[in-house]
Amino acid sequence: MTTRVRPSSKRCAVIGGSGFLGRHLVEKLLERGYSVAVFDIRQSYELPGVTFYQGDLCDKEALRPALKDVPLVFHCASPAPASDDRALFQRVNVQGTRTVIQACTELGVQKLVLTSSASVVYEGADIKNGTEDIPYAAKPMDYYTETKIKQEKLVLQACDKEGGLLTVAIRPHGIFGPRDPQLVPILVDTARRGKMKFIIGDGTNLVDFTFVENVVHGHILAAEHLRPESPLCGKPYHITNDEPIRFWDFMSKVLVGLGYAAPRYHLPYMLVYGLAMLLWLLALLLRPLVAFKPTFTPMRVALAGTHHYYSCEAAKRDMGYKPLVSLTEGISRTVESYPHLRHGAP
Ligand SMILES: NC(=O)c1ccc[n+]([C@@H]2O[C@H](COP(=O)([O-])OP(=O)(O)OC[C@H]3O[C@@H](n4cnc5c(N)ncnc54)[C@H](O)[C@@H]3O)[C@@H](O)[C@H]2O)c1
Ligand SMILES: CC(C)CCC[C@@H](C)[C@H]1CC[C@H]2C3=C(CC[C@]12C)[C@@]1(C)CC[C@H](O)[C@@H](C(=O)O)[C@@H]1CC3
């Protein structure tokens, strides 16, 4: 007779656990007494209590050992949003997520928590205090968003309260914190090239930036509250700092904290957006001849010049969420963590 090993409830797997959010999540899970299997295409660190499995999440056979006897899986892997490789996004975020769901189902995983994004409802127009019932973007602004929508739908539709896999999606927005590979590094790179002198639009647009530890907290609460009878099943939840801030104030605080000048001169939003569209088209047309990647993409310009902040009331109500780290504290911890990006650093 074969006896099935009952997975320990303090075991979990983090797909994408070598990444920025993934590693912060792994560290907090370890602190809370979980043992963690990390599955990622690359291994970026070593930690006691973590077993690494290196592989591509599109490969079910590679995934199986990492998800075996694990009741809880976090899926926070994705190609970098800055990539413009549509086929890669489609393969990893859509096909790969299908594979993750199949593997979870076949191996008897009980809960799957997906890191989605608040951008799944953003199409360039203002969103003020947006709730989870806003429809998905009909015209997603880039391939990343297009495939995050498909991915979230797949995961939420897979939720089976009748003894099968339970699923929930967390939609963070503008994650920042120590070791972030994109927001602060891109900002500093743009400033070092002298391009952060300008404010796009009138500078009053409010945006959510969310400290990474709050995002982690939201993921763990979601996992621990996900049960067949809970309202979380098959639902998306915004996780924010609950402190919308002017986009340009946030950028200025980070820049000034690192010793750079804050942007000062205003440029009309429509002018910069039009130029970004032109550049994007040019880059597309010239791609066979020269490869160049504009810094100011239409998506980035839209994010910099419109309101986009979201309500996290549903997460407060259904899982007792409350941000643990304030924006001011988060910004100061982030700035301190980048000595090598300070103005004048070698
Ligand atoms: N950073 C943000 O502002 C933000 C905001 C909202 C949502 N998200 C979502 O959060 C998640 C984590 O983002 P992040 O900022 O930590 O990104 P990241 O690039 O630091 O981490 C992603 C990880 O996924 C891994 N990965 C990529 N393709 C893979 C594959 N085929 N197989 C296995 N592993 C693979 C990468 O190696 C990397 O370690 C993503 O799903 C992203 O869409 C990020
Ligand atoms: C070039 C300048 C105008 C600004 C430079 C900073 C930008 C690089 C970041 C400001 C807001 C950021 C952001 C993302 C990427 C980096 C920025 C554009 C995301 C698009 C990354 C992917 C996430 O899913 C999005 C989300 O929904 O949270 C991010 C939104 C904010």
XYZ file of C-alpha atoms and ligand atoms in Angstrom:
421
model
C 0.000 0.000 0.000
C 1.363 3.462 -0.853
C 0.702 6.195 1.675
C 0.619 9.723 0.367
C 2.826 12.062 2.391
C 0.684 14.875 3.809
C 2.554 18.032 2.892
C 3.582 20.101 5.909
C 1.567 23.314 6.080
C 4.783 25.225 6.709
C 6.277 24.201 3.368
C 5.886 26.300 0.268
C 7.399 26.991 -3.133
C 8.209 30.366 -4.667
C 8.376 30.380 -8.467
C 10.496 33.405 -9.393
C 12.087 33.338 -5.928
C 15.431 34.632 -7.238
C 13.850 37.934 -8.290
C 13.347 41.221 -6.445
C 9.921 40.526 -4.954
C 10.498 36.756 -4.829
C 13.595 37.011 -2.655
C 11.931 39.433 -0.208
C 9.016 36.994 -0.013
C 11.348 34.051 0.607
C 13.139 35.925 3.396
C 9.860 36.773 5.167
C 8.544 33.208 4.764
C 11.727 31.854 6.387
C 11.310 34.348 9.254
C 7.778 33.022 9.738
C 9.006 29.438 10.009
C 8.293 28.165 6.487
C 10.727 25.984 4.610
C 10.918 27.171 1.036
C 11.589 25.627 -2.366
C 12.648 28.268 -4.890
C 12.090 27.578 -8.569
C 13.715 30.042 -10.943
C 15.539 30.107 -14.238
C 18.560 31.481 -12.349
C 19.887 31.165 -8.803
C 20.835 34.561 -7.372
C 21.641 33.742 -3.700
C 21.873 30.979 -1.101
C 20.044 30.878 2.236
C 19.640 28.234 4.935
C 16.128 26.763 4.780
C 15.853 27.284 1.009
C 16.195 24.546 -1.597
C 16.861 25.850 -5.095
C 15.520 24.261 -8.251
C 16.823 25.852 -11.398
C 14.665 25.599 -14.520
C 12.171 27.169 -16.896
C 8.608 27.260 -15.567
C 7.370 26.327 -19.040
C 8.889 22.879 -18.470
C 6.520 20.798 -16.348
C 9.037 18.057 -15.714
C 11.508 20.615 -14.339
C 8.804 22.124 -12.111
C 7.606 18.855 -10.575
C 10.405 18.254 -8.021
C 10.040 21.820 -6.671
C 6.262 21.529 -6.203
C 6.157 17.962 -4.879
C 4.645 17.633 -1.365
C 4.162 21.391 -1.174
C 0.679 22.661 -0.169
C 1.284 26.306 -1.093
C 2.814 27.838 -4.228
C 3.574 31.513 -4.910
C 4.029 32.358 -8.600
C 5.922 35.638 -8.981
C 8.052 34.934 -12.048
C 7.854 37.062 -15.182
C 10.163 38.368 -17.883
C 11.222 41.976 -17.131
C 8.449 44.465 -18.074
C 10.988 46.553 -20.019
C 11.457 43.761 -22.561
C 9.645 44.160 -25.871
C 9.801 40.454 -26.733
C 6.148 39.585 -27.273
C 6.824 35.890 -27.901
C 8.742 35.600 -24.625
C 5.912 37.205 -22.603
C 3.369 34.940 -24.298
C 5.475 31.829 -23.677
C 6.358 32.528 -20.028
C 3.365 34.463 -18.680
C 0.617 32.626 -20.557
C 1.829 29.167 -21.635
C 4.118 28.883 -18.619
C 1.338 29.820 -16.196
C -0.876 27.140 -17.787
C 1.940 24.689 -17.099
C 2.253 25.882 -13.483
C -1.501 25.359 -12.941
C -1.338 21.867 -14.484
C 1.645 20.922 -12.340
C -0.082 22.240 -9.187
C -3.244 20.302 -9.982
C -1.430 17.066 -10.810
C 0.696 17.245 -7.655
C -2.208 18.057 -5.315
C -1.013 21.564 -4.383
C -3.773 23.185 -2.289
C -3.177 26.910 -2.860
C -1.699 29.027 -5.633
C -1.019 32.745 -5.045
C -0.240 34.686 -8.224
C 1.585 38.019 -8.335
C -0.441 39.889 -10.898
C -0.315 43.682 -11.358
C -2.673 46.615 -10.944
C -1.658 47.484 -14.512
C -4.061 44.827 -15.816
C -6.795 47.497 -15.744
C -4.652 50.444 -16.859
C -4.851 51.705 -20.430
C -3.420 55.204 -20.159
C -6.428 57.075 -18.722
C -6.720 58.308 -15.134
C -7.666 55.748 -12.447
C -8.516 57.255 -9.053
C -8.968 54.948 -6.081
C -9.679 52.072 -8.522
C -11.413 49.006 -7.103
C -11.009 45.405 -8.256
C -14.211 45.518 -10.331
C -12.718 47.799 -13.018
C -12.736 45.746 -16.248
C -9.451 44.469 -17.656
C -7.773 46.894 -20.086
C -9.405 46.412 -23.493
C -6.300 47.891 -25.155
C -3.324 46.952 -22.952
C -0.452 49.408 -23.411
C 2.325 46.843 -23.849
C 2.979 43.121 -24.260
C 3.789 42.750 -20.568
C 0.335 44.017 -19.549
C -1.413 42.051 -22.304
C 0.037 38.802 -20.967
C -0.414 39.706 -17.270
C -4.162 39.992 -18.033
C -4.246 36.560 -19.685
C -2.184 35.094 -16.853
C -4.453 36.476 -14.124
C -7.578 35.193 -15.897
C -6.063 31.701 -16.207
C -5.150 31.530 -12.516
C -8.442 32.893 -11.197
C -10.495 30.637 -13.473
C -8.558 27.610 -12.216
C -9.921 28.076 -8.683
C -11.792 24.963 -7.586
C -13.493 25.186 -4.196
C -14.670 21.547 -4.355
C -11.495 20.022 -2.993
C -9.249 21.204 -5.836
C -6.684 23.971 -6.231
C -7.573 27.296 -4.550
C -6.273 30.430 -6.258
C -5.999 34.150 -5.576
C -4.175 37.001 -7.358
C -2.363 39.907 -5.734
C -2.220 43.092 -7.786
C 0.608 45.309 -6.494
C 1.490 48.618 -8.084
C 4.879 50.292 -8.462
C 6.868 48.062 -6.119
C 10.014 49.689 -4.738
C 12.603 48.811 -2.107
C 16.150 47.537 -1.640
C 17.453 45.425 -4.557
C 14.738 46.615 -6.981
C 16.292 46.105 -10.423
C 14.193 48.598 -12.342
C 12.526 51.635 -10.765
C 15.491 53.237 -8.951
C 18.216 52.010 -11.359
C 16.308 53.285 -14.436
C 15.571 56.563 -12.683
C 19.219 57.110 -11.735
C 20.431 56.108 -15.182
C 18.005 58.629 -16.723
C 19.186 61.319 -14.270
C 22.858 60.585 -14.978
C 22.142 61.086 -18.679
C 20.685 64.506 -17.833
C 17.136 63.527 -18.813
C 15.412 63.889 -15.440
C 15.106 67.690 -15.580
C 11.526 67.631 -16.811
C 8.136 67.038 -15.242
C 5.673 65.486 -17.685
C 2.357 67.341 -17.372
C 1.415 69.628 -14.469
C 2.979 67.285 -11.890
C -0.149 66.897 -9.749
C -1.040 63.321 -10.772
C -1.340 60.864 -7.881
C 0.123 57.365 -8.091
C 0.624 54.325 -5.853
C 4.149 53.239 -5.046
C 4.257 50.240 -2.748
C 7.137 49.279 -0.482
C 8.185 45.714 -1.201
C 7.649 44.487 2.396
C 3.998 45.560 2.230
C 3.582 43.605 -0.999
C 5.133 40.565 0.688
C 2.792 41.000 3.665
C -0.208 41.027 1.300
C 0.956 37.783 -0.354
C 1.381 35.949 2.951
C -1.951 37.154 4.315
C -3.655 36.050 1.088
C -2.078 32.590 1.351
C -3.048 32.200 4.991
C -6.661 33.412 4.467
C -7.292 31.376 1.310
C -9.749 28.616 2.222
C -12.674 27.053 0.325
C -15.200 29.097 2.293
C -13.288 32.412 2.180
C -14.172 35.297 -0.171
C -10.613 35.223 -1.518
C -11.175 32.211 -3.771
C -10.650 33.102 -7.423
C -10.421 36.851 -6.698
C -7.842 39.599 -7.368
C -6.761 42.007 -4.590
C -4.964 45.350 -4.818
C -2.121 45.702 -2.358
C -0.860 49.257 -2.011
C 0.826 51.510 0.554
C -2.573 53.213 0.916
C -0.796 56.555 0.556
C -1.142 57.802 -3.039
C 1.587 60.350 -3.769
C 2.261 62.762 -6.627
C 4.343 60.774 -9.142
C 6.863 63.612 -9.417
C 7.135 64.078 -5.636
C 8.034 60.406 -5.284
C 10.646 60.652 -8.075
C 12.044 63.856 -6.532
C 12.331 62.329 -3.047
C 14.297 59.371 -4.421
C 16.492 61.550 -6.662
C 17.227 64.154 -3.987
C 17.844 61.389 -1.422
C 20.525 60.026 -3.744
C 22.072 63.452 -4.335
C 20.547 64.319 -7.752
C 18.528 67.412 -8.605
C 14.742 67.115 -8.634
C 12.996 67.604 -12.016
C 11.860 71.250 -12.396
C 10.733 72.180 -15.901
C 7.276 71.231 -17.128
C 6.575 69.701 -20.543
C 3.034 69.208 -21.945
C 1.884 65.626 -21.456
C 0.472 65.203 -24.983
C 3.687 66.468 -26.570
C 5.878 63.960 -24.680
C 3.382 61.142 -25.221
C 3.310 61.877 -28.992
C 7.118 61.901 -29.133
C 7.286 58.614 -27.196
C 4.868 57.032 -29.692
C 7.006 58.257 -32.608
C 10.193 56.926 -31.033
C 8.544 53.584 -30.287
C 7.408 53.271 -33.929
C 10.857 54.235 -35.150
C 12.499 51.649 -32.905
C 10.085 49.029 -34.263
C 10.749 49.925 -37.917
C 14.527 50.123 -37.513
C 14.780 46.973 -35.405
C 16.213 44.815 -38.245
C 18.998 47.387 -38.785
C 19.770 48.970 -35.399
C 18.653 48.031 -31.907
C 17.783 51.010 -29.731
C 15.514 51.116 -26.693
C 13.887 54.461 -25.903
C 13.848 55.378 -22.168
C 10.575 57.262 -22.514
C 8.208 54.568 -23.784
C 4.490 55.423 -24.237
C 3.700 53.247 -21.188
C 6.259 55.026 -18.970
C 5.116 58.470 -20.131
C 1.486 57.540 -19.413
C 2.441 56.193 -15.973
C 4.352 59.417 -15.278
C 1.600 61.789 -16.419
C -1.737 60.285 -15.308
C -3.423 59.460 -12.012
C -3.307 55.747 -11.208
C -3.954 54.753 -7.663
C -6.024 51.926 -6.286
C -8.151 51.085 -3.288
C -6.933 48.296 -0.989
C -10.183 48.249 1.027
C -11.038 44.720 -0.172
C -7.722 43.372 1.131
C -8.291 45.161 4.452
C -11.781 43.701 4.730
C -11.113 40.123 3.578
C -7.621 39.455 4.908
C -6.951 42.130 7.526
C -4.308 43.822 5.368
C -2.703 47.035 6.537
C 0.598 48.429 5.228
C 3.419 47.761 7.682
C 5.932 50.291 6.362
C 5.013 53.911 5.580
C 6.013 55.562 2.322
C 8.462 57.891 4.104
C 10.159 54.981 5.895
C 10.161 52.897 2.679
C 11.766 55.682 0.642
C 14.462 56.283 3.234
C 15.284 52.560 3.520
C 15.395 52.320 -0.277
C 17.663 55.333 -0.702
C 20.062 54.023 1.979
C 20.268 50.669 0.225
C 21.748 52.117 -2.987
C 25.108 53.691 -1.962
C 26.551 52.746 -5.369
C 23.847 54.757 -7.170
C 24.478 57.975 -5.221
C 25.532 61.050 -7.168
C 29.309 60.964 -7.483
C 29.668 57.292 -6.446
C 32.441 55.574 -8.424
N 8.244 45.416 -9.858
C 7.025 45.960 -9.925
O 6.840 47.178 -9.809
C 5.847 45.062 -10.085
C 4.583 45.630 -9.943
C 3.469 44.811 -10.088
C 3.630 43.461 -10.343
N 4.857 42.927 -10.479
C 4.968 41.484 -10.710
O 5.729 40.948 -9.636
C 6.435 39.781 -10.066
C 7.877 39.882 -9.635
O 8.462 41.010 -10.244
P 9.914 41.509 -9.861
O 9.864 42.987 -9.951
O 10.385 40.829 -8.645
O 10.724 40.991 -11.129
P 12.150 40.249 -11.211
O 12.551 40.328 -12.644
O 13.079 40.765 -10.204
O 11.786 38.747 -10.848
C 11.203 37.851 -11.748
C 11.879 36.503 -11.591
O 11.259 35.582 -12.516
C 12.273 34.740 -13.026
N 11.864 34.167 -14.313
C 11.641 34.822 -15.466
N 11.317 33.948 -16.439
C 11.312 32.716 -15.866
C 11.064 31.416 -16.369
N 10.762 31.190 -17.656
N 11.147 30.366 -15.523
C 11.491 30.567 -14.212
N 11.747 31.778 -13.697
C 11.656 32.847 -14.505
C 13.470 35.660 -13.192
O 14.685 34.934 -13.292
C 13.369 36.527 -11.937
O 14.146 35.988 -10.887
C 6.206 39.687 -11.562
O 5.187 38.755 -11.815
C 5.732 41.080 -11.959
O 4.879 41.003 -13.060
C 5.982 43.689 -10.345
C 11.614 57.616 -17.535
C 10.921 58.336 -16.456
C 9.700 59.104 -16.934
C 10.576 57.610 -15.214
C 11.551 56.534 -14.753
C 10.929 55.624 -13.713
C 10.216 54.439 -14.360
C 11.287 53.509 -14.865
C 9.271 53.753 -13.371
C 8.224 54.704 -12.791
C 6.940 53.897 -12.584
C 7.408 52.477 -12.767
C 6.435 51.369 -12.966
C 6.815 50.212 -13.657
C 8.153 50.129 -14.324
C 9.139 51.228 -13.935
C 8.431 52.579 -13.879
C 7.821 52.912 -15.241
C 5.862 49.083 -13.891
C 5.311 49.264 -15.297
C 6.570 47.721 -13.829
C 5.595 46.582 -14.013
C 4.510 46.628 -12.978
O 3.589 45.596 -13.136
C 3.764 47.970 -13.015
C 2.715 47.979 -11.929
O 1.536 47.727 -12.214
O 3.006 48.220 -10.791
C 4.769 49.108 -12.797
C 4.121 50.483 -12.746
C 5.117 51.517 -12.308
